[in-house]
Short mmCIF file of C-alpha atoms in Angstrom, two decimals:
data_model
loop_
_atom_site.label_atom_id
_atom_site.label_comp_id
_atom_site.label_asym_id
_atom_site.label_seq_id
_atom_site.Cartn_x
_atom_site.Cartn_y
_atom_site.Cartn_z
CA UNK A 227 0.00 0.00 0.00
CA UNK A 228 1.37 3.38 -1.02
CA UNK A 229 1.19 6.60 0.96
CA UNK A 230 -1.47 7.89 -1.41
CA UNK A 231 -3.60 4.83 -0.65
CA UNK A 232 -3.22 5.50 3.09
CA UNK A 233 -4.28 9.14 2.65
CA UNK A 234 -7.30 8.20 0.53
CA UNK A 235 -8.36 5.60 3.09
CA UNK A 236 -8.07 8.20 5.89
CA UNK A 237 -10.39 10.52 3.97
CA UNK A 238 -12.94 7.70 3.85
CA UNK A 239 -12.51 7.12 7.57
CA UNK A 240 -10.65 3.85 7.06
CA UNK A 241 -7.13 2.49 7.64
CA UNK A 242 -4.45 3.40 10.19
CA UNK A 243 -5.05 7.16 9.78
CA UNK A 244 -8.82 7.00 10.01
CA UNK A 245 -8.77 9.24 13.09
CA UNK A 246 -6.36 11.81 11.59
CA UNK A 247 -9.09 14.20 10.40
CA UNK A 248 -10.72 14.33 13.82
CA UNK A 249 -7.35 14.90 15.50
CA UNK A 250 -6.54 17.68 13.04
CA UNK A 251 -9.85 19.40 13.73
CA UNK A 252 -9.15 19.26 17.45
CA UNK A 253 -5.65 20.70 16.93
CA UNK A 254 -6.81 23.68 14.88
CA UNK A 255 -9.46 24.34 17.48
CA UNK A 256 -6.97 24.78 20.32
CA UNK A 257 -7.05 28.22 21.92
CA UNK A 258 -4.41 29.29 24.41
CA UNK A 259 -5.56 31.12 27.53
CA UNK A 260 -5.63 34.91 27.31
CA UNK A 261 -2.81 35.93 29.62
CA UNK A 262 -3.04 39.62 28.89
CA UNK A 263 0.37 40.77 30.23
CA UNK A 264 2.14 38.08 28.16
CA UNK A 265 0.29 38.72 24.90
CA UNK A 266 0.41 42.45 25.49
CA UNK A 267 4.20 42.33 25.74
CA UNK A 268 4.46 40.22 22.58
CA UNK A 269 2.14 42.57 20.71
CA UNK A 270 4.17 45.58 21.80
CA UNK A 271 7.35 43.82 20.62
CA UNK A 272 5.76 43.24 17.21
CA UNK A 273 4.67 46.86 16.90
CA UNK A 274 8.13 48.02 17.92
CA UNK A 275 9.78 45.73 15.39
CA UNK A 276 7.53 46.87 12.54
CA UNK A 277 7.39 50.54 13.44
CA UNK A 278 9.24 53.11 11.35
CA UNK A 279 11.13 54.31 14.38
CA UNK A 280 12.78 50.93 14.96
CA UNK A 281 15.71 51.94 12.69
CA UNK A 282 16.05 55.07 14.82
CA UNK A 283 16.46 52.98 17.97
CA UNK A 284 19.00 50.74 16.19
CA UNK A 285 20.92 53.84 15.14
CA UNK A 286 20.90 55.42 18.60
CA UNK A 287 21.77 52.33 20.63
CA UNK A 288 23.94 50.33 18.23
CA UNK A 289 25.01 51.72 14.86
CA UNK A 290 26.04 55.25 15.75
CA UNK A 291 28.01 54.26 18.89
CA UNK A 292 29.97 51.74 16.82
CA UNK A 293 30.72 54.33 14.15
CA UNK A 294 31.71 56.95 16.75
CA UNK A 295 34.08 54.43 18.31
CA UNK A 296 35.85 53.97 14.97
CA UNK A 297 35.94 57.64 13.93
CA UNK A 298 37.98 60.48 15.38
CA UNK A 299 34.89 62.71 15.35
CA UNK A 300 31.23 62.46 14.30
CA UNK A 301 28.96 65.49 14.24
CA UNK A 302 25.39 65.89 15.44
CA UNK A 303 22.23 64.54 13.79
CA UNK A 304 23.90 61.77 11.82
CA UNK A 305 21.52 59.69 9.69
CA UNK A 306 22.51 56.09 8.91
CA UNK A 307 20.34 54.40 6.28
CA UNK A 308 21.12 50.77 7.02
CA UNK A 309 24.30 49.24 8.39
CA UNK A 310 27.32 51.40 9.16
CA UNK A 311 30.03 51.53 6.47
CA UNK A 312 32.35 48.56 6.25
CA UNK A 313 35.65 50.18 7.23
CA UNK A 314 39.15 48.80 6.63
CA UNK A 315 42.45 50.30 7.71
CA UNK A 316 43.59 52.39 10.65
CA UNK A 317 43.40 55.85 9.10
CA UNK A 318 41.64 58.86 10.64
CA UNK A 319 37.97 59.53 9.85
CA UNK A 320 36.03 62.69 10.70
CA UNK A 321 32.35 63.24 9.87
CA UNK A 322 30.58 66.59 10.11
CA UNK A 323 27.09 67.60 11.24
CA UNK A 324 23.81 66.56 9.55
CA UNK A 325 25.49 63.90 7.39
CA UNK A 326 23.46 61.15 5.71
CA UNK A 327 25.16 57.81 5.06
CA UNK A 328 23.51 55.39 2.64
CA UNK A 329 23.67 51.66 3.16
CA UNK A 330 26.32 49.17 2.03
CA UNK A 331 29.21 51.65 1.94
CA UNK A 332 32.81 50.44 1.92
CA UNK A 333 35.60 52.69 3.16
CA UNK A 334 39.28 51.75 2.96
CA UNK A 335 41.08 54.36 5.03
CA UNK A 336 44.78 53.59 5.41
CA UNK A 337 46.81 50.67 4.13
CA UNK A 338 49.35 48.79 6.23
CA UNK A 339 52.03 51.17 4.95
CA UNK A 340 49.91 54.35 5.27
CA UNK A 341 48.37 54.57 8.76
CA UNK A 342 48.21 58.38 8.49
CA UNK A 343 45.49 58.39 5.81
CA UNK A 344 42.70 60.89 6.47
CA UNK A 345 39.05 60.89 5.37
CA UNK A 346 37.19 64.14 6.06
CA UNK A 347 33.45 64.44 5.38
CA UNK A 348 32.01 67.92 5.81
CA UNK A 349 28.65 69.13 7.08
CA UNK A 350 25.34 68.22 5.39
CA UNK A 351 26.99 65.71 3.06
CA UNK A 352 25.00 62.87 1.52
CA UNK A 353 27.05 59.73 0.87
CA UNK A 354 24.90 57.56 -1.37
CA UNK A 355 24.15 53.88 -1.33
CA UNK A 356 27.00 51.44 -1.99
CA UNK A 357 29.76 54.04 -2.33
CA UNK A 358 33.43 53.06 -2.29
CA UNK A 359 36.01 55.41 -0.73
CA UNK A 360 39.62 54.21 -0.97
CA UNK A 361 42.04 56.47 0.89
CA UNK A 362 45.76 55.88 1.15
CA UNK A 363 46.74 59.52 1.68
CA UNK A 364 43.76 61.83 1.98
CA UNK A 365 40.20 62.47 0.81
CA UNK A 366 38.24 65.61 1.70
CA UNK A 367 34.54 66.00 0.86
CA UNK A 368 33.26 69.56 1.28
CA UNK A 369 30.06 70.81 2.90
CA UNK A 370 26.68 70.27 1.19
CA UNK A 371 28.04 67.79 -1.34
CA UNK A 372 25.72 65.12 -2.72
CA UNK A 373 27.02 61.70 -3.73
CA UNK A 374 24.56 59.53 -5.63
CA UNK A 375 24.66 55.70 -5.37
CA UNK A 376 27.69 53.68 -6.47
CA UNK A 377 30.21 56.54 -6.44
CA UNK A 378 33.84 55.40 -6.26
CA UNK A 379 36.71 57.62 -5.17
CA UNK A 380 40.35 56.49 -5.16
CA UNK A 381 43.40 58.48 -4.14
CA UNK A 382 45.52 55.48 -5.14
CA UNK A 383 45.72 52.95 -7.99
CA UNK A 384 44.89 50.07 -5.59
CA UNK A 385 47.75 47.96 -6.99
CA UNK A 386 51.15 48.74 -8.55
CA UNK A 387 51.00 49.39 -12.28
CA UNK A 388 54.14 47.31 -12.81
CA UNK A 389 53.27 43.71 -13.77
CA UNK A 390 56.41 42.45 -12.01
CA UNK A 391 55.53 44.27 -8.79
CA UNK A 392 51.95 42.99 -8.87
CA UNK A 393 53.21 39.46 -9.39
CA UNK A 394 55.52 39.90 -6.41
CA UNK A 395 52.62 41.31 -4.31
CA UNK A 396 54.56 44.50 -3.65
CA UNK A 397 52.62 47.20 -1.77
CA UNK A 398 51.90 50.59 -3.22
CA UNK A 399 54.40 53.40 -2.70
CA UNK A 400 53.48 56.82 -1.35
CA UNK A 401 54.59 58.48 -4.60
CA UNK A 402 51.94 56.45 -6.45
CA UNK A 403 49.12 58.08 -4.46
CA UNK A 404 47.77 61.63 -4.43
CA UNK A 405 45.01 63.16 -2.26
CA UNK A 406 41.56 63.90 -3.65
CA UNK A 407 39.58 67.02 -2.78
CA UNK A 408 35.86 67.42 -3.44
CA UNK A 409 34.64 70.99 -2.99
CA UNK A 410 31.48 72.30 -1.36
CA UNK A 411 28.02 71.94 -2.94
CA UNK A 412 29.28 69.40 -5.49
CA UNK A 413 26.96 66.82 -7.05
CA UNK A 414 28.47 63.48 -8.03
CA UNK A 415 26.04 61.48 -10.16
CA UNK A 416 25.50 57.75 -9.87
CA UNK A 417 28.35 55.42 -10.90
CA UNK A 418 30.90 58.25 -10.98
CA UNK A 419 34.56 57.30 -10.51
CA UNK A 420 37.11 59.84 -9.31
CA UNK A 421 40.79 59.00 -9.58
CA UNK A 422 43.85 60.01 -7.57
CA UNK A 423 45.05 63.59 -7.41
CA UNK A 424 41.78 65.12 -8.63
CA UNK A 425 40.35 68.36 -7.21
CA UNK A 426 36.72 69.18 -7.95
CA UNK A 427 35.80 72.84 -7.53
CA UNK A 428 32.89 74.21 -5.50
CA UNK A 429 29.44 74.02 -7.08
CA UNK A 430 30.40 71.59 -9.84
CA UNK A 431 28.41 68.64 -11.18
CA UNK A 432 29.85 65.35 -12.41
CA UNK A 433 27.37 63.56 -14.66
CA UNK A 434 26.40 59.94 -14.03
CA UNK A 435 28.85 57.31 -15.23
CA UNK A 436 31.76 59.74 -15.63
CA UNK A 437 35.38 58.90 -14.88
CA UNK A 438 37.24 61.94 -13.59
CA UNK A 439 41.00 61.87 -14.16
CA UNK A 440 41.83 65.59 -14.01
CA UNK A 441 40.81 68.65 -12.01
CA UNK A 442 37.32 70.10 -12.46
CA UNK A 443 36.96 73.92 -12.27
CA UNK A 444 34.39 75.41 -9.90
CA UNK A 445 30.77 75.69 -11.09
CA UNK A 446 31.29 73.39 -14.04
CA UNK A 447 29.39 70.44 -15.51
CA UNK A 448 31.61 67.59 -16.68
CA UNK A 449 30.70 64.27 -18.26
CA UNK A 450 32.27 61.33 -20.06
CA UNK A 451 35.01 58.77 -19.67
CA UNK A 452 37.35 60.49 -19.23
CA UNK A 453 35.24 63.43 -18.10
CA UNK A 454 35.43 66.67 -20.10
CA UNK A 455 33.87 70.08 -19.51
CA UNK A 456 30.36 70.38 -20.94
CA UNK A 457 29.51 73.90 -19.80
CA UNK A 458 29.79 76.38 -16.98
CA UNK A 459 27.08 76.60 -14.31
CA UNK A 460 26.22 80.28 -13.85
CA UNK A 461 22.99 80.76 -11.91
#
């Protein structure tokens, strides 16, 4: 006799499972006693877990203290949209006031040969979702700058350009890195990449998908790979 035969016999009230339907009906009819303090506490836990202010509690009591522990300074009214950035290295990090950090950020601040690397994020800066900041020497982001999702900024080439040195797993040298400076009120579009030694002037815009390899004048729109000046921004 197959399992299907046993199930069909149970539905007819026959066989070894002939009482299964009655048992099932009794089980689904079970009602636990109403212990109001117990169920009230569980209901409050559910509401707390589903409420919009649950992320605020996680930020206040877990995420922000962890980030403050790692950073040299963190300003007031920090907003963390998700987990804190994944931070590598022992460099110095300072974050200004009213900063918004998107989720899934990765920050490499200092390599084993460059413990003096510095990452400075100014006031009212928005660091978008899944941004990558790689700092071997220094990166400064000015006040009121907006970084859209997937922005990547490197003040270093990540690996030696020499094939022989890469094969030998040689570390980078200091002369292969150059600090990056992002001015105030700059807008970096999504998927922008900024390379070592670049300075972006105040009020400029870097269009989505651009790769910036040279300095950008203030109040200028640039686009392309490599990025070139499109026009001036004169309000």
